[in-house]
Coordinates of C-alpha atoms in Angstrom, one line a residue:
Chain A
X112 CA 28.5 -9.3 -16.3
X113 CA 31.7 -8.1 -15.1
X114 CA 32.2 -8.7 -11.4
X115 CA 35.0 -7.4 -8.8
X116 CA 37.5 -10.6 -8.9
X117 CA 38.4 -13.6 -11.4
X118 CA 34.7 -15.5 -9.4
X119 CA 32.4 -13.0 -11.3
X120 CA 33.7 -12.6 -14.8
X121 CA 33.0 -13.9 -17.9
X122 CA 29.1 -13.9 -17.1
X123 CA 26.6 -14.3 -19.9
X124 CA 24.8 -11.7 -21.9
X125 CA 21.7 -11.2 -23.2
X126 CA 20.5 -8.6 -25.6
X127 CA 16.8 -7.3 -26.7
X128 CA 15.6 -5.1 -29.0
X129 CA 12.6 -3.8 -26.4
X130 CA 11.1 -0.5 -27.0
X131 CA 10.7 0.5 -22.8
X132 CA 11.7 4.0 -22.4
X133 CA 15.2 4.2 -20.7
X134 CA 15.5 5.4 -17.0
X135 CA 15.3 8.9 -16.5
X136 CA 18.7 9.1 -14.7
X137 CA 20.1 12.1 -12.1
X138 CA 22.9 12.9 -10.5
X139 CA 22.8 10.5 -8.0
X140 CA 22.3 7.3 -10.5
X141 CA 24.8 8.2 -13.4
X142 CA 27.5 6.0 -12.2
X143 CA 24.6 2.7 -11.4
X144 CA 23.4 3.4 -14.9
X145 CA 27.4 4.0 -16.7
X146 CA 28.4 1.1 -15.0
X147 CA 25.6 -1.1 -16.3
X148 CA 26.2 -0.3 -20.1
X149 CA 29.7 -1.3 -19.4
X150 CA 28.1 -4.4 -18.0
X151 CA 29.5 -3.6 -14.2
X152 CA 27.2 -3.8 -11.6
X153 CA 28.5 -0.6 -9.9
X154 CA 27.2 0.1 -5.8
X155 CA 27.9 2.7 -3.5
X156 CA 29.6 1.6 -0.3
X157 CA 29.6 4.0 2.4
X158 CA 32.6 4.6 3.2
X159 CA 32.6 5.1 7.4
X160 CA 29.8 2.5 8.4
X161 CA 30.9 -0.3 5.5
X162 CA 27.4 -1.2 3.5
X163 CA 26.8 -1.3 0.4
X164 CA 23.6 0.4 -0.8
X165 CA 20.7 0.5 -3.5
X166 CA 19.2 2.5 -5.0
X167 CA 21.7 5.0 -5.2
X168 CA 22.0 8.2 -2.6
X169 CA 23.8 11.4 -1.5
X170 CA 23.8 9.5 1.7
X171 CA 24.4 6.4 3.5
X172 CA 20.9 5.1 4.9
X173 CA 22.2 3.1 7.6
X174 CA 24.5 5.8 9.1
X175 CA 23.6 9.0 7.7
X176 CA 27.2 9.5 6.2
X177 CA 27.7 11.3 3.1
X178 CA 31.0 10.0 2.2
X179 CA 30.7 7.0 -0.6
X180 CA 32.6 4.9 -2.5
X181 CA 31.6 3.3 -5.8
X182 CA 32.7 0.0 -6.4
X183 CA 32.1 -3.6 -8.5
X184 CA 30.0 -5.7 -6.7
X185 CA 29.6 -9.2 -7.2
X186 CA 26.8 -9.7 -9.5
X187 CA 25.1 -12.9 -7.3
X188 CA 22.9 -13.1 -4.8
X189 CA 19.5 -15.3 -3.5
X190 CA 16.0 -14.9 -4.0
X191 CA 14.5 -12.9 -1.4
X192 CA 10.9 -12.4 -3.0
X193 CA 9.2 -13.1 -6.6
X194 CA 6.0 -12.2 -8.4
X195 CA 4.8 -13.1 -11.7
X196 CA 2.6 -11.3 -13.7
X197 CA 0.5 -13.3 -15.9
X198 CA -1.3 -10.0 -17.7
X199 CA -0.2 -7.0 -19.7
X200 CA 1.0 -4.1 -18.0
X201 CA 3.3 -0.7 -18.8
X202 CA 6.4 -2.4 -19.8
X203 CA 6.0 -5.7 -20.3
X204 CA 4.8 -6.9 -23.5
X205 CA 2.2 -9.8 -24.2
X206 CA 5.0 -11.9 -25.8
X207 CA 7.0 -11.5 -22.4
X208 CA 3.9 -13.1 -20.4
X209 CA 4.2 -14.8 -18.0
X210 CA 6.9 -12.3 -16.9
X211 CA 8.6 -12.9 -13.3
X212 CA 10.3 -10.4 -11.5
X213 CA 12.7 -10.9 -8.3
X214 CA 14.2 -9.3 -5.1
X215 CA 17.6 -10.4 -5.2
X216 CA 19.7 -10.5 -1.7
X217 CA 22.9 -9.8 -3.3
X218 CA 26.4 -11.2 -2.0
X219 CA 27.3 -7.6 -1.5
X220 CA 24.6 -7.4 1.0
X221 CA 22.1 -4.9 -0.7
X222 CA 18.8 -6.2 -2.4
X223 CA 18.1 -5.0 -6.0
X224 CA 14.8 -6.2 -7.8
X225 CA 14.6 -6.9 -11.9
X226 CA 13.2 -9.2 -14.0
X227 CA 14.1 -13.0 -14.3
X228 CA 15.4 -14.2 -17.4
X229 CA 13.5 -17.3 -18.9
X230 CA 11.0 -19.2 -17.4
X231 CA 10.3 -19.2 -13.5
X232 CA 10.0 -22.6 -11.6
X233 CA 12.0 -21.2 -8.3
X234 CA 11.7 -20.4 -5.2
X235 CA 12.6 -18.2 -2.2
X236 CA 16.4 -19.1 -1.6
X237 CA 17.7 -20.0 -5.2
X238 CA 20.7 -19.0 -6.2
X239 CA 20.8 -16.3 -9.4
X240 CA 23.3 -14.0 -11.6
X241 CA 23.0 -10.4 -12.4
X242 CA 23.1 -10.6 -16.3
X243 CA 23.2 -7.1 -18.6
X244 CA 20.1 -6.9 -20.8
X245 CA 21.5 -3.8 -23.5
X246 CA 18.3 -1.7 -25.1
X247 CA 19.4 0.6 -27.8
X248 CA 19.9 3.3 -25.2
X249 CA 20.7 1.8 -22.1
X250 CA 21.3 -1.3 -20.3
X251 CA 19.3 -3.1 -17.4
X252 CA 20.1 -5.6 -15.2
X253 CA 18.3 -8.6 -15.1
X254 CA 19.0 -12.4 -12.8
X255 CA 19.6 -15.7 -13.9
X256 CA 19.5 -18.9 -12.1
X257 CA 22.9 -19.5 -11.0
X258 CA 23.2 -23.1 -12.1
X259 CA 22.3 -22.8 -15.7
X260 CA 24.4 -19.7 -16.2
X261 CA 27.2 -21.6 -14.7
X262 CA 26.2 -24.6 -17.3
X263 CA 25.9 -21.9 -20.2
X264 CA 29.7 -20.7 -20.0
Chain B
X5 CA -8.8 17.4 24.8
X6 CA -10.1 14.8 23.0
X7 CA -11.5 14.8 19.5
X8 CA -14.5 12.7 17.7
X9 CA -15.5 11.7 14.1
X10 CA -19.2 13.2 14.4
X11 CA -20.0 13.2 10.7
X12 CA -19.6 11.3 7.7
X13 CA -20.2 11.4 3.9
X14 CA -19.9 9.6 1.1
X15 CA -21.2 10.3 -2.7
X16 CA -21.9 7.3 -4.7
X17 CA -18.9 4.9 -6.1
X18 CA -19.0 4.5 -9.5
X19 CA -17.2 3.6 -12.6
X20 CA -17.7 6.9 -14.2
X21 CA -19.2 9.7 -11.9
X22 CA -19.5 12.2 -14.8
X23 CA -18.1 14.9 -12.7
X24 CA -15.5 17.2 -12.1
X25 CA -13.1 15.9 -8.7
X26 CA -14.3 18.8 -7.0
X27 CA -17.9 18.3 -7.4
X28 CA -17.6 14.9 -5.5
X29 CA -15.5 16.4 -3.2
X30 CA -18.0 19.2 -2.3
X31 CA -20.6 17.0 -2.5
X32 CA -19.4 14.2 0.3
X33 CA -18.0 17.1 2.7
X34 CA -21.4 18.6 2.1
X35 CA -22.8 15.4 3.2
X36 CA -20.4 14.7 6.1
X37 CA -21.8 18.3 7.5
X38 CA -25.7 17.1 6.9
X39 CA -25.1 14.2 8.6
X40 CA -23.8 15.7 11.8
X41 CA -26.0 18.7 11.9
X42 CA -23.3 21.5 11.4
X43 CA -23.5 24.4 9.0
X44 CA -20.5 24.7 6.3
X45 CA -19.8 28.2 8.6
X46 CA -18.8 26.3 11.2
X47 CA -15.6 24.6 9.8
X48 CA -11.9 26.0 10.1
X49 CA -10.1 22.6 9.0
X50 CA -9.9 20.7 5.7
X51 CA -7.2 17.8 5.0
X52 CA -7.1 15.4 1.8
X53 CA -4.5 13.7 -0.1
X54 CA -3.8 13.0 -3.3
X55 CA -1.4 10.9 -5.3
X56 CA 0.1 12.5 -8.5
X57 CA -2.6 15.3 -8.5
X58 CA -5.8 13.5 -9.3
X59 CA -7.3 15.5 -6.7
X60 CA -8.3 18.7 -5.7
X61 CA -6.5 21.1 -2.8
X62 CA -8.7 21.8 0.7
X63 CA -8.6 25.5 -0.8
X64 CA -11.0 24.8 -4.0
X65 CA -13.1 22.5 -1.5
X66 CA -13.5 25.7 1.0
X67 CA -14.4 27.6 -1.5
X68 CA -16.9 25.6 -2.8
X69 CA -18.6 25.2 0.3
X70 CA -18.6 28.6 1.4
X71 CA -16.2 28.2 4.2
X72 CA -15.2 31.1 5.7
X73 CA -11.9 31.5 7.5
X74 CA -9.9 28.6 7.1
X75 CA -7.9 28.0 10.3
X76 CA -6.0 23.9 9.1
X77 CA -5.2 23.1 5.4
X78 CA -3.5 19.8 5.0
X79 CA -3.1 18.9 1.4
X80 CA -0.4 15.8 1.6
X81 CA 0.9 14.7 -1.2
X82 CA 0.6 10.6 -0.2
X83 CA -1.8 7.9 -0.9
X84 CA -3.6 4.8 1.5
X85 CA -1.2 5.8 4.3
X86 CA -2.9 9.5 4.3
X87 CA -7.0 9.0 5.9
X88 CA -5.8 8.0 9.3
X89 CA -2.6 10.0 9.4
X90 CA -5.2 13.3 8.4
X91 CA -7.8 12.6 11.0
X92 CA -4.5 12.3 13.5
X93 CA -3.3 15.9 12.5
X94 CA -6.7 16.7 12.7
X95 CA -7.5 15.8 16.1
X96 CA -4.2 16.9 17.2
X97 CA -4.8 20.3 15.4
X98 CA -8.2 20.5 17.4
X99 CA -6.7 19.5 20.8
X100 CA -3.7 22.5 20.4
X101 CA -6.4 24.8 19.7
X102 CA -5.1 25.2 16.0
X103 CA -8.9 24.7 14.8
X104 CA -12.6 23.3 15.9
X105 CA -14.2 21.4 13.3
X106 CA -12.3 19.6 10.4
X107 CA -13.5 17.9 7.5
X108 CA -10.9 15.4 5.8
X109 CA -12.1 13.9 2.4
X110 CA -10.2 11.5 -0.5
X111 CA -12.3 12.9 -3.6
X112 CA -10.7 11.5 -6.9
X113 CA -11.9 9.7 -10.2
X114 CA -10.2 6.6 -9.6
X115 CA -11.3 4.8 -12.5
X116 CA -12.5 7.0 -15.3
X117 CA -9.5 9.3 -14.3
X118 CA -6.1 8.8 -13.4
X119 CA -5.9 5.2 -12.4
X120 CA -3.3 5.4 -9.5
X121 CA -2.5 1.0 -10.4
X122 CA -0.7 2.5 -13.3
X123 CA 0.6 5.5 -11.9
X124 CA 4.8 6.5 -12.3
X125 CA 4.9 8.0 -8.5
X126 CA 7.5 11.0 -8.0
X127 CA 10.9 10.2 -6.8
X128 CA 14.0 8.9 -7.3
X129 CA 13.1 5.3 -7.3
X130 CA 11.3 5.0 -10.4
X131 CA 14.3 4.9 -12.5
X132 CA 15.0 1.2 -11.2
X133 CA 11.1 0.0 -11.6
X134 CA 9.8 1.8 -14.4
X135 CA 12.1 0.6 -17.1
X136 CA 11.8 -2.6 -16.7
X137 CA 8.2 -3.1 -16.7
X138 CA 8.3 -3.4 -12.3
X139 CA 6.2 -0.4 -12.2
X140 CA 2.6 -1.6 -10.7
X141 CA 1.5 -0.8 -7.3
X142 CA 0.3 -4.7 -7.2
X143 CA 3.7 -5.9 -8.0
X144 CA 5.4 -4.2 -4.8
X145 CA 2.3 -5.8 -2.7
X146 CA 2.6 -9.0 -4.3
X147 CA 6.1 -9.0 -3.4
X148 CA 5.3 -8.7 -0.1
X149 CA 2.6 -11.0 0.1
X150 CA 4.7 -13.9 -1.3
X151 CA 7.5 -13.5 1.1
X152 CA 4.8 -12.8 3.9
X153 CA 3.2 -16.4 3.1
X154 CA 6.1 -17.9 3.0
X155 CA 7.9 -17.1 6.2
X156 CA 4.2 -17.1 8.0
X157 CA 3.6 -20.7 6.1
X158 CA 0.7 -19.7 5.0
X159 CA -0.6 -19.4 1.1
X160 CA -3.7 -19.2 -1.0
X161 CA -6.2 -20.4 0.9
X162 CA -5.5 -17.8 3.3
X163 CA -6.1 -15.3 0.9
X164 CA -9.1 -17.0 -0.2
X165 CA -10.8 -17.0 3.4
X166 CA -10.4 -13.1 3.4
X167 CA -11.5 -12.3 0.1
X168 CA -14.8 -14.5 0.6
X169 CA -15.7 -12.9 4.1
X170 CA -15.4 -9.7 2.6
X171 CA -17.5 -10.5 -0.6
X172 CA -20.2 -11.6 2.2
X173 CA -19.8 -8.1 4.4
X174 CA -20.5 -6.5 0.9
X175 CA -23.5 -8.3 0.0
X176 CA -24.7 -6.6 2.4
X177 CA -24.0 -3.3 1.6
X178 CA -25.8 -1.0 -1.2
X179 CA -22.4 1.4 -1.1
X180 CA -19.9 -1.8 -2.2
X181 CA -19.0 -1.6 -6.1
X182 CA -18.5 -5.6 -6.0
X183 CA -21.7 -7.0 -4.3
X184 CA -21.7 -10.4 -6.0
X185 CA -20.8 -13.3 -3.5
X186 CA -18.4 -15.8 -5.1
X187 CA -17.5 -19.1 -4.4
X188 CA -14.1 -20.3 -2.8
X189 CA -14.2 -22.6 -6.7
X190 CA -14.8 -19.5 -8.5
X191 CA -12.0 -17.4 -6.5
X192 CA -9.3 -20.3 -7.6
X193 CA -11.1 -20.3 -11.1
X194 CA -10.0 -17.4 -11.8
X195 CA -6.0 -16.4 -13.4
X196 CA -4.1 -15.0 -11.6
X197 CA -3.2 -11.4 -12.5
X198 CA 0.4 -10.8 -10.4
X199 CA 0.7 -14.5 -8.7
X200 CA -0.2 -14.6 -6.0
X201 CA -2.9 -12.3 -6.0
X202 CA -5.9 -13.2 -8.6
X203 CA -8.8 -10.3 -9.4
X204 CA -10.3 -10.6 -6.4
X205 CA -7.5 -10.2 -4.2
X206 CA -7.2 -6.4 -5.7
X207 CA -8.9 -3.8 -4.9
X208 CA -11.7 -2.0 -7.4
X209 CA -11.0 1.3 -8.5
X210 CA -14.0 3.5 -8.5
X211 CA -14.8 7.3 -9.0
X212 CA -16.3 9.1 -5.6
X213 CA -15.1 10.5 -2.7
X214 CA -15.8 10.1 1.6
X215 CA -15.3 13.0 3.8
X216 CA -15.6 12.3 7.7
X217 CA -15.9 15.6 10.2
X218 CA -14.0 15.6 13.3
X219 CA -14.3 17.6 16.2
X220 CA -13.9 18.5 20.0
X221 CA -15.5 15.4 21.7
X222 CA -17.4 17.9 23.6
X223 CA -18.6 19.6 20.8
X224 CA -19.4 16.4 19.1
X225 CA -21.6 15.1 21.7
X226 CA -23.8 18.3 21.1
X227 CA -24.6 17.1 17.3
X228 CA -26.9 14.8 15.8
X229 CA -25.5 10.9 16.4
X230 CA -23.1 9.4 19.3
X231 CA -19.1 10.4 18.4
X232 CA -16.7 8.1 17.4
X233 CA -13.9 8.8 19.6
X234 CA -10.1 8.9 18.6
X235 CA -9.1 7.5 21.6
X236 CA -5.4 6.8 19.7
X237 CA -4.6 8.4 16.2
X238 CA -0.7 8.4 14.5
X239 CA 1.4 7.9 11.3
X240 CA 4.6 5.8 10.8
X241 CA 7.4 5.4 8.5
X242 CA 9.9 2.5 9.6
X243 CA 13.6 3.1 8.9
X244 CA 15.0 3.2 5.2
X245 CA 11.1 3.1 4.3
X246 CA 12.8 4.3 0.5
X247 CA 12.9 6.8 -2.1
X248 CA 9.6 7.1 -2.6
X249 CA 6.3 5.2 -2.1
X250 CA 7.1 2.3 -4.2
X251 CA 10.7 2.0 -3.5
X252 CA 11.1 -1.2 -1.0
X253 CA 14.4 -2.5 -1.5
X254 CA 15.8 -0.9 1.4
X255 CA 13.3 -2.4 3.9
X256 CA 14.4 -5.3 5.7
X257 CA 11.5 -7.5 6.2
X258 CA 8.6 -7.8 3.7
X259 CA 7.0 -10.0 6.2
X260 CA 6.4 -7.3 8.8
X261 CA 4.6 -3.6 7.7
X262 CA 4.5 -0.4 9.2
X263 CA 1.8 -1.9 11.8
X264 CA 4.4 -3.8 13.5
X265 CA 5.8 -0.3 14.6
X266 CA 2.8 1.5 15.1
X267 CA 0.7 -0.9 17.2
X268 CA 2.9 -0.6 20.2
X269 CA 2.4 3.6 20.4
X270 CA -1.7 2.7 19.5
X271 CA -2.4 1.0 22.1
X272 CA -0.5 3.0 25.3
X273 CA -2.0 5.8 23.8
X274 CA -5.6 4.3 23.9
X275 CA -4.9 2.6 27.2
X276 CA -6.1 -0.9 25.6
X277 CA -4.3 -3.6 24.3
X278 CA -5.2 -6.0 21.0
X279 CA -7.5 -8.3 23.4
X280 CA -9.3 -5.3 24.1
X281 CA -10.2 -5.0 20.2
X282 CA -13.7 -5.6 19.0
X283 CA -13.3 -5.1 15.7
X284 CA -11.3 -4.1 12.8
X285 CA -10.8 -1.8 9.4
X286 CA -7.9 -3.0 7.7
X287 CA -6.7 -1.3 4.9
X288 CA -6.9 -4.0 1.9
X289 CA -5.7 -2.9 -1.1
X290 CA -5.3 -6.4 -2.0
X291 CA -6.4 -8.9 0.4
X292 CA -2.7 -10.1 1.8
X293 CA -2.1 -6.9 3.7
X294 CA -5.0 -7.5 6.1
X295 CA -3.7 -10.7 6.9
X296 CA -0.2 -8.9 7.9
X297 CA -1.8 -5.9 9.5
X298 CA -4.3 -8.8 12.1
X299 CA -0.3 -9.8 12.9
X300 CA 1.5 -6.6 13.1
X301 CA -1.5 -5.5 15.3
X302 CA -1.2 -7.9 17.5
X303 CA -5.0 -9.2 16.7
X304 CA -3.8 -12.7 15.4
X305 CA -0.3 -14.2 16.3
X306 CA 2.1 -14.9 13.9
X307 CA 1.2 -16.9 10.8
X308 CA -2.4 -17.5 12.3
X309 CA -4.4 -14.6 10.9
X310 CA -5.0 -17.1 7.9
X311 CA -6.4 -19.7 9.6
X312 CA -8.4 -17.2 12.0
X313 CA -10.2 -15.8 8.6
X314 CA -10.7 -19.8 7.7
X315 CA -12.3 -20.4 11.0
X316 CA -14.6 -17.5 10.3
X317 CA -13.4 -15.5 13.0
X318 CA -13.4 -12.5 11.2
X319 CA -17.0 -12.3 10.0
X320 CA -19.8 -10.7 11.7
X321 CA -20.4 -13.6 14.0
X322 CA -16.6 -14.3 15.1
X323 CA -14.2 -13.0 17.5
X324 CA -13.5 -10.0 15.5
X325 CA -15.4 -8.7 12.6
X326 CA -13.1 -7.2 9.2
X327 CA -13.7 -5.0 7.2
X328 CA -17.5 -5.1 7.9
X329 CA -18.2 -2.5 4.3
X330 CA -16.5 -5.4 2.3
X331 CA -13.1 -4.0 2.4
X332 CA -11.6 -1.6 -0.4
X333 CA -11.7 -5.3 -2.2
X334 CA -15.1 -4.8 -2.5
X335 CA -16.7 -1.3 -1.4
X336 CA -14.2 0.4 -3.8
X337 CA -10.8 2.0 -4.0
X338 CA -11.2 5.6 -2.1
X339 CA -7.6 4.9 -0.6
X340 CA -9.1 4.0 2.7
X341 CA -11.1 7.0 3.5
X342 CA -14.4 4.7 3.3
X343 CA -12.3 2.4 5.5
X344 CA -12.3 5.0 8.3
X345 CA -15.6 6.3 7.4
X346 CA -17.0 2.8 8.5
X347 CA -14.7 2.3 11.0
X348 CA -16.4 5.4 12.7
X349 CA -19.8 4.0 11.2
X350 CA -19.7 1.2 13.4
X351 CA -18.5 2.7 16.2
X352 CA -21.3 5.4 16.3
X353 CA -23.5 1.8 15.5
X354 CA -25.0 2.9 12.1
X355 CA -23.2 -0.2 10.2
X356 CA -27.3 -1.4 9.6
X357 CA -27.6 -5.4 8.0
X358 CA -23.6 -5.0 8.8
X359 CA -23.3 -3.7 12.2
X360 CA -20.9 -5.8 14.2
X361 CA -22.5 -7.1 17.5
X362 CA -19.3 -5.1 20.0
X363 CA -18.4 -1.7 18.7
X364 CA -16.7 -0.2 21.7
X365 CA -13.7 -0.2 20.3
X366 CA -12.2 -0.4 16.8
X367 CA -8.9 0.0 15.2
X368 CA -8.3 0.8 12.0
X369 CA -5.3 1.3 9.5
X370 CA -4.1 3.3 6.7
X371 CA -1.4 2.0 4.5
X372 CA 0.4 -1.4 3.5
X373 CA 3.9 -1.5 2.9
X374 CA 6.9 0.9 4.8
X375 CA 4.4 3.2 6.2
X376 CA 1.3 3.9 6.9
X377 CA -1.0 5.6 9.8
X378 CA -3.7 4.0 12.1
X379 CA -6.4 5.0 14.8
X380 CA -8.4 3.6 17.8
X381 CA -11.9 4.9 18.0
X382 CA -13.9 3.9 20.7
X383 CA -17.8 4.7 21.7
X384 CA -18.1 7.6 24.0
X385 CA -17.5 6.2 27.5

């Protein structure tokens, strides 16, 4: 996944042929969602109080501001929260089970959640990746633990 | 002036009622009304909820029950955060002189219909949950729960020691869906559905509906049983509570719910503190959240409300009795309308084989996550 500086490039990716309905984008999300088909993990930083935010909005929720800039984050961050869901539900298939997904705490200081990629034996803390995961129409992101990532490329 | 639940309702729970929405509806608001001793021509107020319109708006419910003038319509478009938040407007509403008598009523088919578990909520959040298969109600509590146990120290067995109090509060109640006492081996027994939660640390959807009446405390102490009186009543949303009601990323603490927030106003407005609480009606869509509502409440410290369920403390014979109907884990899913309903139940002293010893006072909440509402109700003093 393509990151802001030298530290975050060359980032693995993952591709899967998954029949989940894309997201229904708006105004608001269209960069989020163009930057992650180009494999960019895209945030809006506000640009008179300084944070970063997610999900996307017309305004900053920390100051109110409507004036935003969007730019390449660093696709890291730390475990936060996990769950892991050990029976079929909408999108996720019975092959996929048991399926974790994570709160992420990214470096840029803005918490995203999506699914881990491979098998969960974490915890609260653990360092992970942001790593594209292309469907035919759009891309999502998903996190990787840091360490094999690092041991992959 | 103050305001009172006087009446209360219910139809049965049940997998699959058979009915339209609106029959139920009528049916428990009907029943509220009977219980109290007040004719249908005496109400100005409704107020419901519904989540993705499985429900029915106060107007059809009015006109089904032959209402005449209606003075209060509150049809909000939210889901467990609503009962309390409703009976709050509602008592308001009643002390501004803006109406007399109000019913408020959940009414929905929550199993044979639109199962809300699997529901795609409006907003602009879905469009980071959805596609990826983040999309269950569960999954945002669960995420919760585990950071909750973790900073608290606490884990399963906590869990365990609230579900199986509960399971025994509904044995003894004909209304609870789940009436079957388990053991703690058969709790662990089970798989777990979203670690950490297993099936019976979530709630059990059900078809029915609960309406309670509320009214001037004056006029309440002219009808049939002793009021339940909203002694404190209010709603809160914390800051950067999201995009919509499954959108927590922007909240900073998963450890600490809307309670934390709301506790504070309860209590100066009821002119008690937690020490002063006999008993509690925690909503318990699954069974974490009344473990961080007993500590945003004040009722347990921090990290203790665990081993306070363990200890027994909050069965009918300990410090403070729990959701004495068996909890939403157990009575059913009506989005914590029957959690108020036997908050007031209790209060009034009808709670029968379940009736908590001290009923003074009671407090009560709606909601688990970035907001939610809550009430005091105390016996007529």
């Amino acid at each position: 996944m393509t990151g802001p500086g030298p530290a975050g490039a060359a980032q693995p990716t993952m591709t899967t042929a998954s029949a989940l309905p894309g997201p229904v984008t708006d105004e608001d999300s269209a960069d989020f969602w163009a930057g992650t088909r180009r494999h960019e993990l895209r945030l809006q930083r506000c640009r008179a109080c300084g944070q970063v935010r997610f999900p996307p909005m017309p305004r900053c929720p920390n100051c109110g501001s409507p004036d935003a800039a969007s730019e390449l984050a660093e696709p890291a961050g730390e475990v936060y929260s996990w769950i892991t869901v050990h029976r079929e539900m909408s999108g996720i298939k019975p092959d996929e089970l048991p399926c974790t997904f994570v709160v992420v705490d990214l470096a840029a200081g803005c918490r995203m959640v999506g699914r881990f990629a491979g098998f969960w034996a974490g915890t609260i803390g653990d360092p992970v990746v942001a790593v594209p995961a292309d469907h035919e129409h759009w891309t999502e992101i998903r996190f990787a633990a840091a360490e094999s990532s690092r041991a992959g490329s | 002036m103050t305001a009172a639940i006087a009446g209360i309702g219910y139809t049965p729970f049940s997998a699959q009622a058979g009915r339209s929405v609106l029959d139920l509806a009528a049916e428990a608001c009907q029943a509220a009304l009977d219980d109290a001793g007040l004719p249908a021509t005496e109400v100005d107020g409704l107020g419901s909820f519904m989540v993705m319109h499985d429900s029915v708006p106060c107007q059809a419910v009015a006109t089904t029950l032959g209402i005449g003038e209606l003075r209060l319509s509150l049809d909000l478009d939210l889901g467990g955060q609503a009962p309390c938040h409703l009976v709050s407007l509602a008592s308001a509403a009643i002390t501004a002189g803006l109406a007399d008598s109000v019913l408020v009523f959940r009414a929905m088919k929550g199993r044979s219909g639109n199962r809300v578990g699997a529901m795609s909520f409006a907003g602009g959040g879905g469009q980071y949950r959805y596609p990826i298969g983040y999309g269950a109600y569960m999954m945002y509590i669960g995420m919760w729960a585990q950071r909750f146990l973790y900073e608290t120290g606490q884990g399963e067995e906590d869990l365990a020691a609230i579900v199986l109090a509960q399971r025994e509060y509904a044995a003894a109640n004909e209304r609870a869906y789940r009436r079957r006492l388990i053991t703690e081996e058969e709790y662990y027994q089970a798989p777990y559905v979203v670690e950490p939660f297993r099936a019976a640390d979530c709630t059990v959807e059900v078809d029915g509906a609960c309406a309670v009446l509320v009214t001037s405390l004056d006029r309440a102490r002219a009808l049939r049983h002793p009021p339940a009186v909203i002694a404190a009543a209010g709603y809160s949303a914390g800051p950067r509570s999201g995009l919509d009601i499954g959108d927590h990323l922007l909240w900073a603490d998963y450890s600490r719910n809307y309670t934390h927030l709301l506790a504070p106003r309860l209590y100066r407005a009821a002119g008690l503190g937690p020490a002063d609480i006999q008993m509690a009606e925690i909503y318990d869509c699954f069974s974490s959240t009344v473990m961080m509502a007993l500590e945003g409440l004040g009722l347990c410290g921090r990290g203790e409300s665990g081993g306070f369920a363990r200890g027994g403390g909050t069965r009918l014979d300990g410090r403070l009795p729990v959701n004495t109907h068996g909890g939403l884990l157990c009575e059913g899913y009506l989005h914590g309308m029957n959690t108020v309903a036997e908050a007031a139940l209790q209060v009034q002293g009808r709670g029968g084989d379940r009736q908590a010893p001290r009923h003074e006072t009671c407090i009560v909440t709606s909601g688990a996550l970035m907001d939610g509402s809550g009430m005091i109700l105390t016996a007529d003093r």
